[in-house]
Short mmCIF file of C-alpha atoms and ligand atoms in Angstrom, two decimals:
data_model
loop_
_atom_site.label_atom_id
_atom_site.label_comp_id
_atom_site.label_asym_id
_atom_site.label_seq_id
_atom_site.Cartn_x
_atom_site.Cartn_y
_atom_site.Cartn_z
CA UNK R 21 -48.69 -81.64 -31.74
CA UNK R 22 -45.17 -82.76 -32.79
CA UNK R 23 -44.96 -85.39 -30.08
CA UNK R 24 -48.00 -87.20 -31.39
CA UNK R 25 -47.61 -86.66 -35.11
CA UNK R 26 -44.00 -87.65 -35.71
CA UNK R 27 -43.33 -91.34 -35.27
CA UNK R 28 -39.69 -92.13 -34.42
CA UNK R 29 -40.24 -95.74 -35.45
CA UNK R 30 -40.93 -94.49 -38.95
CA UNK R 31 -37.88 -92.23 -38.84
CA UNK R 32 -40.09 -89.14 -39.18
CA UNK R 33 -38.10 -86.03 -38.36
CA UNK R 34 -39.45 -82.60 -37.42
CA UNK R 35 -38.04 -79.94 -39.71
CA UNK R 36 -39.37 -76.41 -40.15
CA UNK R 37 -36.36 -74.69 -41.74
CA UNK R 38 -34.37 -76.56 -44.39
CA UNK R 39 -30.73 -76.10 -45.36
CA UNK R 40 -31.64 -73.66 -48.13
CA UNK R 41 -33.41 -71.35 -45.71
CA UNK R 42 -36.92 -72.35 -46.82
CA UNK R 43 -39.46 -72.71 -44.04
CA UNK R 44 -42.86 -74.31 -43.51
CA UNK R 45 -45.12 -71.35 -42.79
CA UNK R 46 -47.80 -73.43 -41.04
CA UNK R 47 -45.26 -74.82 -38.55
CA UNK R 48 -43.33 -71.62 -37.87
CA UNK R 49 -43.71 -70.85 -34.13
CA UNK R 50 -45.48 -67.53 -33.50
CA UNK R 51 -42.63 -66.45 -31.19
CA UNK R 52 -40.25 -66.40 -34.16
CA UNK R 53 -40.72 -62.79 -35.25
CA UNK R 54 -37.92 -61.36 -37.39
CA UNK R 55 -36.51 -59.49 -34.37
CA UNK R 56 -36.43 -62.63 -32.26
CA UNK R 57 -34.86 -64.69 -35.05
CA UNK R 58 -32.21 -62.02 -35.50
CA UNK R 59 -31.47 -61.97 -31.80
CA UNK R 60 -31.13 -65.78 -31.70
CA UNK R 61 -28.98 -65.75 -34.84
CA UNK R 62 -26.69 -63.18 -33.20
CA UNK R 63 -26.41 -65.36 -30.11
CA UNK R 64 -25.44 -68.32 -32.27
CA UNK R 65 -22.79 -66.29 -34.10
CA UNK R 66 -21.49 -65.04 -30.75
CA UNK R 67 -21.15 -68.49 -29.21
CA UNK R 68 -19.43 -69.84 -32.32
CA UNK R 69 -16.99 -66.98 -32.02
CA UNK R 70 -16.39 -67.76 -28.34
CA UNK R 71 -15.82 -71.40 -29.27
CA UNK R 72 -13.27 -70.40 -31.93
CA UNK R 73 -11.53 -68.12 -29.43
CA UNK R 74 -11.27 -70.95 -26.91
CA UNK R 75 -9.69 -73.09 -29.62
CA UNK R 76 -7.15 -70.39 -30.45
CA UNK R 77 -6.34 -70.01 -26.76
CA UNK R 78 -5.94 -73.77 -26.35
CA UNK R 79 -3.56 -73.95 -29.32
CA UNK R 80 -1.42 -71.23 -27.77
CA UNK R 81 -1.34 -72.77 -24.29
CA UNK R 82 -3.86 -70.41 -22.70
CA UNK R 83 -6.79 -72.83 -22.34
CA UNK R 84 -7.09 -76.44 -21.22
CA UNK R 85 -8.54 -79.30 -23.24
CA UNK R 86 -12.18 -78.65 -24.09
CA UNK R 87 -15.00 -79.97 -26.29
CA UNK R 88 -15.88 -77.60 -29.16
CA UNK R 89 -19.47 -76.68 -29.89
CA UNK R 90 -19.33 -75.85 -33.62
CA UNK R 91 -22.35 -77.18 -35.50
CA UNK R 92 -24.59 -77.66 -32.46
CA UNK R 93 -25.62 -74.02 -31.94
CA UNK R 94 -29.24 -74.43 -33.12
CA UNK R 95 -29.80 -77.55 -31.00
CA UNK R 96 -28.70 -75.60 -27.93
CA UNK R 97 -30.03 -72.09 -28.54
CA UNK R 98 -33.36 -73.33 -29.92
CA UNK R 99 -34.01 -75.56 -26.92
CA UNK R 100 -32.79 -73.03 -24.35
CA UNK R 101 -35.11 -70.38 -25.78
CA UNK R 102 -38.04 -72.68 -24.96
CA UNK R 103 -37.05 -72.75 -21.27
CA UNK R 104 -37.98 -70.33 -18.52
CA UNK R 105 -35.08 -68.82 -16.59
CA UNK R 106 -36.45 -70.59 -13.50
CA UNK R 107 -36.07 -74.00 -15.16
CA UNK R 108 -33.07 -76.17 -14.37
CA UNK R 109 -30.44 -77.02 -16.97
CA UNK R 110 -28.23 -80.07 -16.52
CA UNK R 111 -25.54 -80.13 -19.24
CA UNK R 112 -22.89 -82.54 -20.47
CA UNK R 113 -19.56 -80.95 -21.48
CA UNK R 114 -20.22 -79.38 -24.91
CA UNK R 115 -22.91 -76.91 -23.88
CA UNK R 116 -21.21 -73.49 -24.16
CA UNK R 117 -24.20 -71.93 -25.95
CA UNK R 118 -26.97 -73.50 -23.87
CA UNK R 119 -25.30 -72.83 -20.52
CA UNK R 120 -24.32 -69.25 -21.25
CA UNK R 121 -27.70 -68.44 -22.79
CA UNK R 122 -29.23 -69.74 -19.55
CA UNK R 123 -27.15 -67.37 -17.44
CA UNK R 124 -23.63 -68.73 -16.92
CA UNK R 125 -21.25 -65.84 -17.66
CA UNK R 126 -18.99 -66.65 -20.64
CA UNK R 127 -15.94 -65.63 -18.56
CA UNK R 128 -16.91 -68.26 -15.99
CA UNK R 129 -17.22 -70.90 -18.70
CA UNK R 130 -13.77 -69.99 -20.04
CA UNK R 131 -12.26 -70.10 -16.56
CA UNK R 132 -13.65 -73.60 -15.92
CA UNK R 133 -11.86 -74.95 -18.99
CA UNK R 134 -8.71 -73.08 -17.98
CA UNK R 135 -8.75 -75.19 -14.81
CA UNK R 136 -9.63 -72.27 -12.55
CA UNK R 137 -11.93 -73.25 -9.67
CA UNK R 138 -13.75 -69.92 -9.97
CA UNK R 139 -15.12 -71.33 -13.21
CA UNK R 140 -17.42 -73.56 -11.18
CA UNK R 141 -18.91 -70.69 -9.19
CA UNK R 142 -22.08 -69.44 -10.86
CA UNK R 143 -24.19 -66.45 -9.85
CA UNK R 144 -26.74 -67.60 -7.22
CA UNK R 145 -29.85 -67.27 -9.37
CA UNK R 146 -28.43 -69.25 -12.30
CA UNK R 147 -30.11 -72.64 -12.42
CA UNK R 148 -27.45 -74.54 -14.33
CA UNK R 149 -25.41 -77.47 -13.01
CA UNK R 150 -21.67 -77.60 -13.79
CA UNK R 151 -20.47 -79.39 -16.92
CA UNK R 152 -20.53 -83.15 -16.42
CA UNK R 153 -17.34 -84.81 -17.57
CA UNK R 154 -18.36 -88.39 -16.72
CA UNK R 155 -20.46 -89.37 -19.72
CA UNK R 156 -24.12 -89.75 -18.81
CA UNK R 157 -24.07 -89.25 -15.03
CA UNK R 158 -25.88 -85.92 -15.34
CA UNK R 159 -29.11 -87.49 -16.59
CA UNK R 160 -29.66 -89.08 -13.18
CA UNK R 161 -29.07 -85.74 -11.48
CA UNK R 162 -31.60 -84.15 -13.83
CA UNK R 163 -34.26 -86.72 -12.95
CA UNK R 164 -33.55 -86.24 -9.22
CA UNK R 165 -33.88 -82.47 -9.51
CA UNK R 166 -37.09 -82.69 -11.48
CA UNK R 167 -38.56 -85.19 -9.02
CA UNK R 168 -37.73 -82.73 -6.22
CA UNK R 169 -39.55 -79.95 -8.14
CA UNK R 170 -42.55 -82.21 -8.53
CA UNK R 171 -42.65 -83.18 -4.85
CA UNK R 172 -42.36 -79.54 -3.83
CA UNK R 173 -45.14 -78.67 -6.26
CA UNK R 174 -42.86 -76.16 -7.97
CA UNK R 175 -43.56 -75.42 -11.60
CA UNK R 176 -40.00 -75.56 -12.89
CA UNK R 177 -38.88 -78.34 -15.18
CA UNK R 178 -35.40 -79.74 -15.89
CA UNK R 179 -33.74 -79.95 -19.28
CA UNK R 180 -30.73 -82.22 -19.61
CA UNK R 181 -28.31 -82.56 -22.53
CA UNK R 182 -26.21 -85.57 -23.51
CA UNK R 183 -24.71 -87.15 -26.60
CA UNK R 184 -25.51 -90.25 -28.62
CA UNK R 185 -22.64 -92.05 -26.87
CA UNK R 186 -24.22 -91.41 -23.47
CA UNK R 187 -27.24 -93.52 -24.46
CA UNK R 188 -25.04 -96.62 -24.13
CA UNK R 189 -24.42 -95.87 -20.46
CA UNK R 190 -26.53 -97.62 -17.81
CA UNK R 191 -27.20 -94.16 -16.37
CA UNK R 192 -29.27 -93.23 -19.42
CA UNK R 193 -31.57 -96.22 -19.02
CA UNK R 194 -31.88 -95.79 -15.25
CA UNK R 195 -32.72 -92.12 -15.68
CA UNK R 196 -35.24 -92.78 -18.45
CA UNK R 197 -36.90 -95.61 -16.50
CA UNK R 198 -37.18 -93.59 -13.30
CA UNK R 199 -38.48 -90.55 -15.17
CA UNK R 200 -41.13 -92.66 -16.91
CA UNK R 201 -42.31 -94.40 -13.75
CA UNK R 202 -42.45 -91.24 -11.61
CA UNK R 203 -43.57 -88.96 -14.48
CA UNK R 204 -40.91 -86.42 -13.66
CA UNK R 205 -40.91 -83.04 -15.43
CA UNK R 206 -37.74 -83.81 -17.38
CA UNK R 207 -36.85 -82.99 -20.98
CA UNK R 208 -34.06 -85.27 -22.22
CA UNK R 209 -32.17 -83.75 -25.15
CA UNK R 210 -29.84 -86.14 -26.93
CA UNK R 211 -27.61 -84.18 -29.27
CA UNK R 212 -26.93 -86.96 -31.72
CA UNK R 213 -23.85 -85.45 -33.37
CA UNK R 214 -23.09 -88.79 -35.07
CA UNK R 215 -19.97 -89.69 -33.07
CA UNK R 216 -18.82 -90.57 -29.57
CA UNK R 217 -15.17 -89.61 -30.06
CA UNK R 218 -14.30 -92.00 -32.95
CA UNK R 219 -17.27 -94.38 -32.48
CA UNK R 220 -19.93 -93.70 -35.13
CA UNK R 221 -23.62 -93.67 -34.33
CA UNK R 222 -24.07 -96.99 -36.22
CA UNK R 223 -21.87 -98.74 -33.61
CA UNK R 224 -23.64 -97.11 -30.68
CA UNK R 225 -27.07 -98.76 -30.94
CA UNK R 226 -28.94 -101.13 -33.23
CA UNK R 227 -32.08 -98.98 -32.89
CA UNK R 228 -33.14 -97.13 -36.02
CA UNK R 229 -33.44 -93.89 -34.02
CA UNK R 230 -32.44 -92.83 -30.53
CA UNK R 231 -35.82 -91.10 -30.09
CA UNK R 232 -37.67 -94.43 -30.24
CA UNK R 233 -35.97 -95.60 -27.04
CA UNK R 234 -38.46 -93.47 -25.10
CA UNK R 235 -41.32 -95.75 -26.17
CA UNK R 236 -39.98 -98.59 -24.04
CA UNK R 237 -39.97 -96.29 -21.01
CA UNK R 238 -43.56 -95.20 -21.56
CA UNK R 239 -43.19 -91.64 -22.80
CA UNK R 240 -42.83 -89.81 -26.11
CA UNK R 241 -39.64 -89.57 -28.12
CA UNK R 242 -39.27 -87.33 -31.13
CA UNK R 243 -36.64 -87.00 -33.79
CA UNK R 244 -35.83 -83.39 -34.66
CA UNK R 245 -33.52 -81.73 -37.18
CA UNK R 246 -31.02 -80.45 -34.64
CA UNK R 247 -29.61 -77.91 -37.08
CA UNK R 248 -33.01 -76.25 -37.36
CA UNK R 249 -33.46 -73.55 -34.72
CA UNK R 250 -37.23 -73.35 -35.28
CA UNK R 251 -37.83 -77.10 -34.95
CA UNK R 252 -35.66 -77.35 -31.84
CA UNK R 253 -37.56 -74.47 -30.23
CA UNK R 254 -41.02 -75.75 -31.20
CA UNK R 255 -40.48 -79.30 -30.00
CA UNK R 256 -38.72 -78.33 -26.76
CA UNK R 257 -41.52 -75.87 -26.02
CA UNK R 258 -44.12 -78.60 -26.43
CA UNK R 259 -42.12 -81.01 -24.26
CA UNK R 260 -41.60 -78.31 -21.60
CA UNK R 261 -45.31 -77.46 -21.50
CA UNK R 262 -46.20 -81.12 -21.21
CA UNK R 263 -43.75 -81.51 -18.31
CA UNK R 264 -45.02 -78.37 -16.58
CA UNK R 265 -48.61 -79.61 -16.73
CA UNK R 266 -47.68 -82.90 -15.06
CA UNK R 267 -47.62 -84.92 -18.27
CA UNK R 268 -44.14 -86.31 -17.57
CA UNK R 269 -40.88 -86.58 -19.52
CA UNK R 270 -40.01 -86.41 -23.22
CA UNK R 271 -36.94 -87.56 -25.14
CA UNK R 272 -35.82 -85.31 -27.99
CA UNK R 273 -33.21 -86.61 -30.42
CA UNK R 274 -31.55 -83.59 -32.01
CA UNK R 275 -30.08 -84.93 -35.24
CA UNK R 276 -26.95 -82.86 -35.75
CA UNK R 277 -23.22 -83.03 -36.45
CA UNK R 278 -20.07 -82.08 -34.58
CA UNK R 279 -18.18 -80.04 -37.18
CA UNK R 280 -14.97 -79.82 -35.14
CA UNK R 281 -12.87 -82.44 -33.37
CA UNK R 282 -14.30 -84.28 -30.36
CA UNK R 283 -12.00 -82.29 -28.09
CA UNK R 284 -8.82 -80.35 -28.63
CA UNK R 285 -6.98 -83.64 -27.91
CA UNK R 286 -8.65 -85.42 -30.86
CA UNK R 287 -7.89 -85.66 -34.58
CA UNK R 288 -11.14 -86.43 -36.38
CA UNK R 289 -9.43 -86.83 -39.77
CA UNK R 290 -8.38 -90.28 -38.48
CA UNK R 291 -11.97 -91.59 -38.48
CA UNK R 292 -14.11 -89.49 -40.83
CA UNK R 293 -13.77 -88.21 -44.37
CA UNK R 294 -13.51 -84.61 -45.53
CA UNK R 295 -16.38 -85.36 -47.89
CA UNK R 296 -18.64 -86.22 -44.97
CA UNK R 297 -17.72 -83.05 -43.08
CA UNK R 298 -18.22 -80.91 -46.20
CA UNK R 299 -21.68 -82.42 -46.68
CA UNK R 300 -22.64 -81.39 -43.15
CA UNK R 301 -21.14 -77.91 -43.60
CA UNK R 302 -23.91 -77.33 -46.14
CA UNK R 303 -26.41 -78.06 -43.37
CA UNK R 304 -24.75 -75.56 -40.99
CA UNK R 305 -27.37 -74.14 -38.60
CA UNK R 306 -26.00 -70.60 -38.93
CA UNK R 307 -25.93 -70.66 -42.71
CA UNK R 308 -29.56 -71.67 -43.06
CA UNK R 309 -30.68 -68.91 -40.70
CA UNK R 310 -28.63 -66.43 -42.70
CA UNK R 311 -30.45 -67.58 -45.85
CA UNK R 312 -33.81 -67.32 -44.09
CA UNK R 313 -33.09 -63.77 -42.89
CA UNK R 314 -31.72 -62.79 -46.30
CA UNK R 315 -34.96 -63.88 -47.96
CA UNK R 316 -36.88 -61.72 -45.50
CA UNK R 317 -34.65 -58.75 -46.26
CA UNK R 318 -33.24 -58.85 -42.72
CA UNK R 319 -29.67 -59.96 -43.54
CA UNK R 320 -27.07 -58.10 -45.60
CA UNK R 321 -23.31 -58.41 -45.84
CA UNK R 322 -23.03 -54.99 -44.19
CA UNK R 323 -25.13 -56.15 -41.24
CA UNK R 324 -22.99 -59.28 -40.91
CA UNK R 325 -19.73 -57.31 -41.03
CA UNK R 326 -20.93 -54.91 -38.31
CA UNK R 327 -22.17 -57.82 -36.20
CA UNK R 328 -18.84 -59.64 -36.49
CA UNK R 329 -16.96 -56.48 -35.52
CA UNK R 330 -19.13 -55.83 -32.45
CA UNK R 331 -19.04 -59.41 -31.27
CA UNK R 332 -15.30 -59.62 -31.76
CA UNK R 333 -14.87 -56.68 -29.39
CA UNK R 334 -17.06 -58.47 -26.85
CA UNK R 335 -15.02 -61.67 -27.16
CA UNK R 336 -11.78 -59.68 -26.81
CA UNK R 337 -13.07 -58.10 -23.60
CA UNK R 338 -14.04 -61.51 -22.22
CA UNK R 339 -10.60 -62.91 -23.07
CA UNK R 340 -8.87 -60.01 -21.33
CA UNK R 341 -10.96 -60.47 -18.20
CA UNK R 342 -10.29 -64.21 -18.18
CA UNK R 343 -6.55 -63.78 -18.58
CA UNK R 344 -6.45 -61.15 -15.84
CA UNK R 345 -8.11 -63.51 -13.34
CA UNK R 346 -5.65 -64.86 -10.82
CA UNK R 347 -5.05 -68.59 -10.64
CA UNK R 348 -6.54 -70.24 -7.58
CA UNK R 349 -4.57 -71.42 -4.59
CA UNK R 350 -4.64 -75.09 -3.58
CA UNK R 351 -7.29 -74.24 -0.95
CA UNK R 352 -9.94 -73.93 -3.63
CA UNK R 353 -9.57 -77.61 -4.47
CA UNK R 354 -10.96 -78.43 -1.02
CA UNK R 355 -13.11 -75.40 -0.26
CA UNK R 356 -15.75 -75.94 -2.93
CA UNK R 357 -16.33 -79.63 -2.34
CA UNK R 358 -18.84 -79.43 0.53
CA UNK R 359 -20.62 -76.57 2.31
CA UNK R 360 -18.87 -77.76 5.51
CA UNK R 361 -15.50 -79.45 4.94
CA UNK R 362 -15.08 -82.91 6.49
CA UNK R 363 -12.32 -83.56 9.03
CA UNK R 364 -10.54 -85.73 6.45
CA UNK R 365 -10.54 -82.92 3.89
CA UNK R 366 -9.20 -80.44 6.45
CA UNK R 367 -6.35 -82.84 7.24
CA UNK R 368 -5.59 -83.40 3.55
CA UNK R 369 -5.56 -79.66 2.92
CA UNK R 370 -3.18 -79.00 5.82
CA UNK R 371 -0.93 -81.83 4.66
CA UNK R 372 -0.80 -80.59 1.07
CA UNK R 373 -0.04 -77.03 2.16
CA UNK R 374 2.79 -78.24 4.38
CA UNK R 375 4.22 -80.34 1.53
CA UNK R 376 4.09 -77.38 -0.85
CA UNK R 377 5.82 -75.17 1.72
CA UNK R 378 8.63 -77.72 2.02
CA UNK R 379 8.81 -77.97 -1.76
CA UNK R 380 9.11 -74.19 -2.08
CA UNK R 381 11.95 -74.09 0.48
CA UNK R 382 14.03 -76.52 -1.60
C1 LIG P 25 -18.07 -92.56 -17.85
C2 LIG P 25 -17.13 -92.09 -18.92
N1 LIG P 25 -16.63 -92.94 -19.80
C3 LIG P 25 -15.79 -92.53 -20.78
C4 LIG P 25 -15.42 -91.21 -20.85
C5 LIG P 25 -14.48 -90.73 -21.96
N2 LIG P 25 -15.30 -89.97 -22.92
C6 LIG P 25 -15.35 -88.64 -22.91
S1 LIG P 25 -16.40 -88.03 -24.04
C7 LIG P 25 -16.77 -89.55 -24.64
C8 LIG P 25 -17.72 -89.73 -25.78
C9 LIG P 25 -19.04 -89.10 -25.53
O1 LIG P 25 -19.82 -89.16 -26.68
P1 LIG P 25 -21.26 -88.58 -26.73
O2 LIG P 25 -22.03 -88.97 -25.50
O3 LIG P 25 -21.87 -88.95 -28.03
O4 LIG P 25 -21.07 -87.00 -26.64
P2 LIG P 25 -20.25 -86.04 -27.62
O5 LIG P 25 -18.84 -86.05 -27.15
O6 LIG P 25 -20.40 -86.57 -29.00
O7 LIG P 25 -20.87 -84.70 -27.46
C10 LIG P 25 -16.07 -90.54 -23.92
C11 LIG P 25 -16.18 -91.98 -24.18
C12 LIG P 25 -15.94 -90.33 -19.86
N3 LIG P 25 -15.66 -89.02 -19.86
N4 LIG P 25 -16.81 -90.78 -18.94
#
């Protein structure tokens, strides 16, 4: 429905819930009952809180450099909710909400960004790949995984996330081309948050939209309001169903905004105005859901206060667990690289251990 009706070349964008909390009744997905919307809203509040906690920890030397999520909660939670738990997720590096909603424990996510190797060890049944730090490389992995699913006649699909900056990488074009030719069950989600560090979207591509790039590769591309939970869910669901039925890939451009700095090592005041950020704050994905729920009589200040209190306790517990986890020994650097270590790795490990022993004796 959305994939055919909305033309990216005409800049048509799918929106079901606007920034004032008004929705289009005829487009509201049937899955979005008040209870479900509340549950998804609570998840979004929770992940924003986790993100804020990570920032606090980083500023006090208890977390490494990381890429904050703030502003992209609807793009991630809406699309994840359209996936089955058996589907693969292949993230970039800003996907706290999507990855944890898909089964990565929040503690594990925190540990990864603390530099602890345990942070890369997911429970066995969690079908999420680790965060990809090299920009864009993950899209090729996603296409490979989805091709494997197709060849094995498995019904799972693969959803991969990346930013607007990643579309300038050769990897993006190779992945899109391969997916189009082999009709792989892949859903490409570009979170166009308007910047690649300090490079604005206007300097990234001369195309009017990112969604339209799919046309050249022979499959649909659709522009979606990425701050609209309902639209993100509805379009991802359609793309996922299409992929599952053998229809091939889809590119979704989630039009959104990174409200925080690129990473904790960035200062976004150097390249964007406060006025611009304030304008986007009005389009906050959490705020519009709050307004929607309020109109339905399902949101009150009392409910919000209780929610914040409960979630804060949960975040405190996670933080305690994370900080009580022992740092890893040097062995872990080598042990998780391959199922069977190579001779070269064994030699390097022995050498490093010997060097550290000598160092400690000094
Ligand atoms: C291959 C590669 N080149 C450069 C970098 C440095 N780098 C890290 S994030 C980033 C910008 C990514 O922008 P975008 O894809 O829009 O994602 P966003 O950070 O906005 O979520 C760059 C250039 C990198 N990590 N990998």
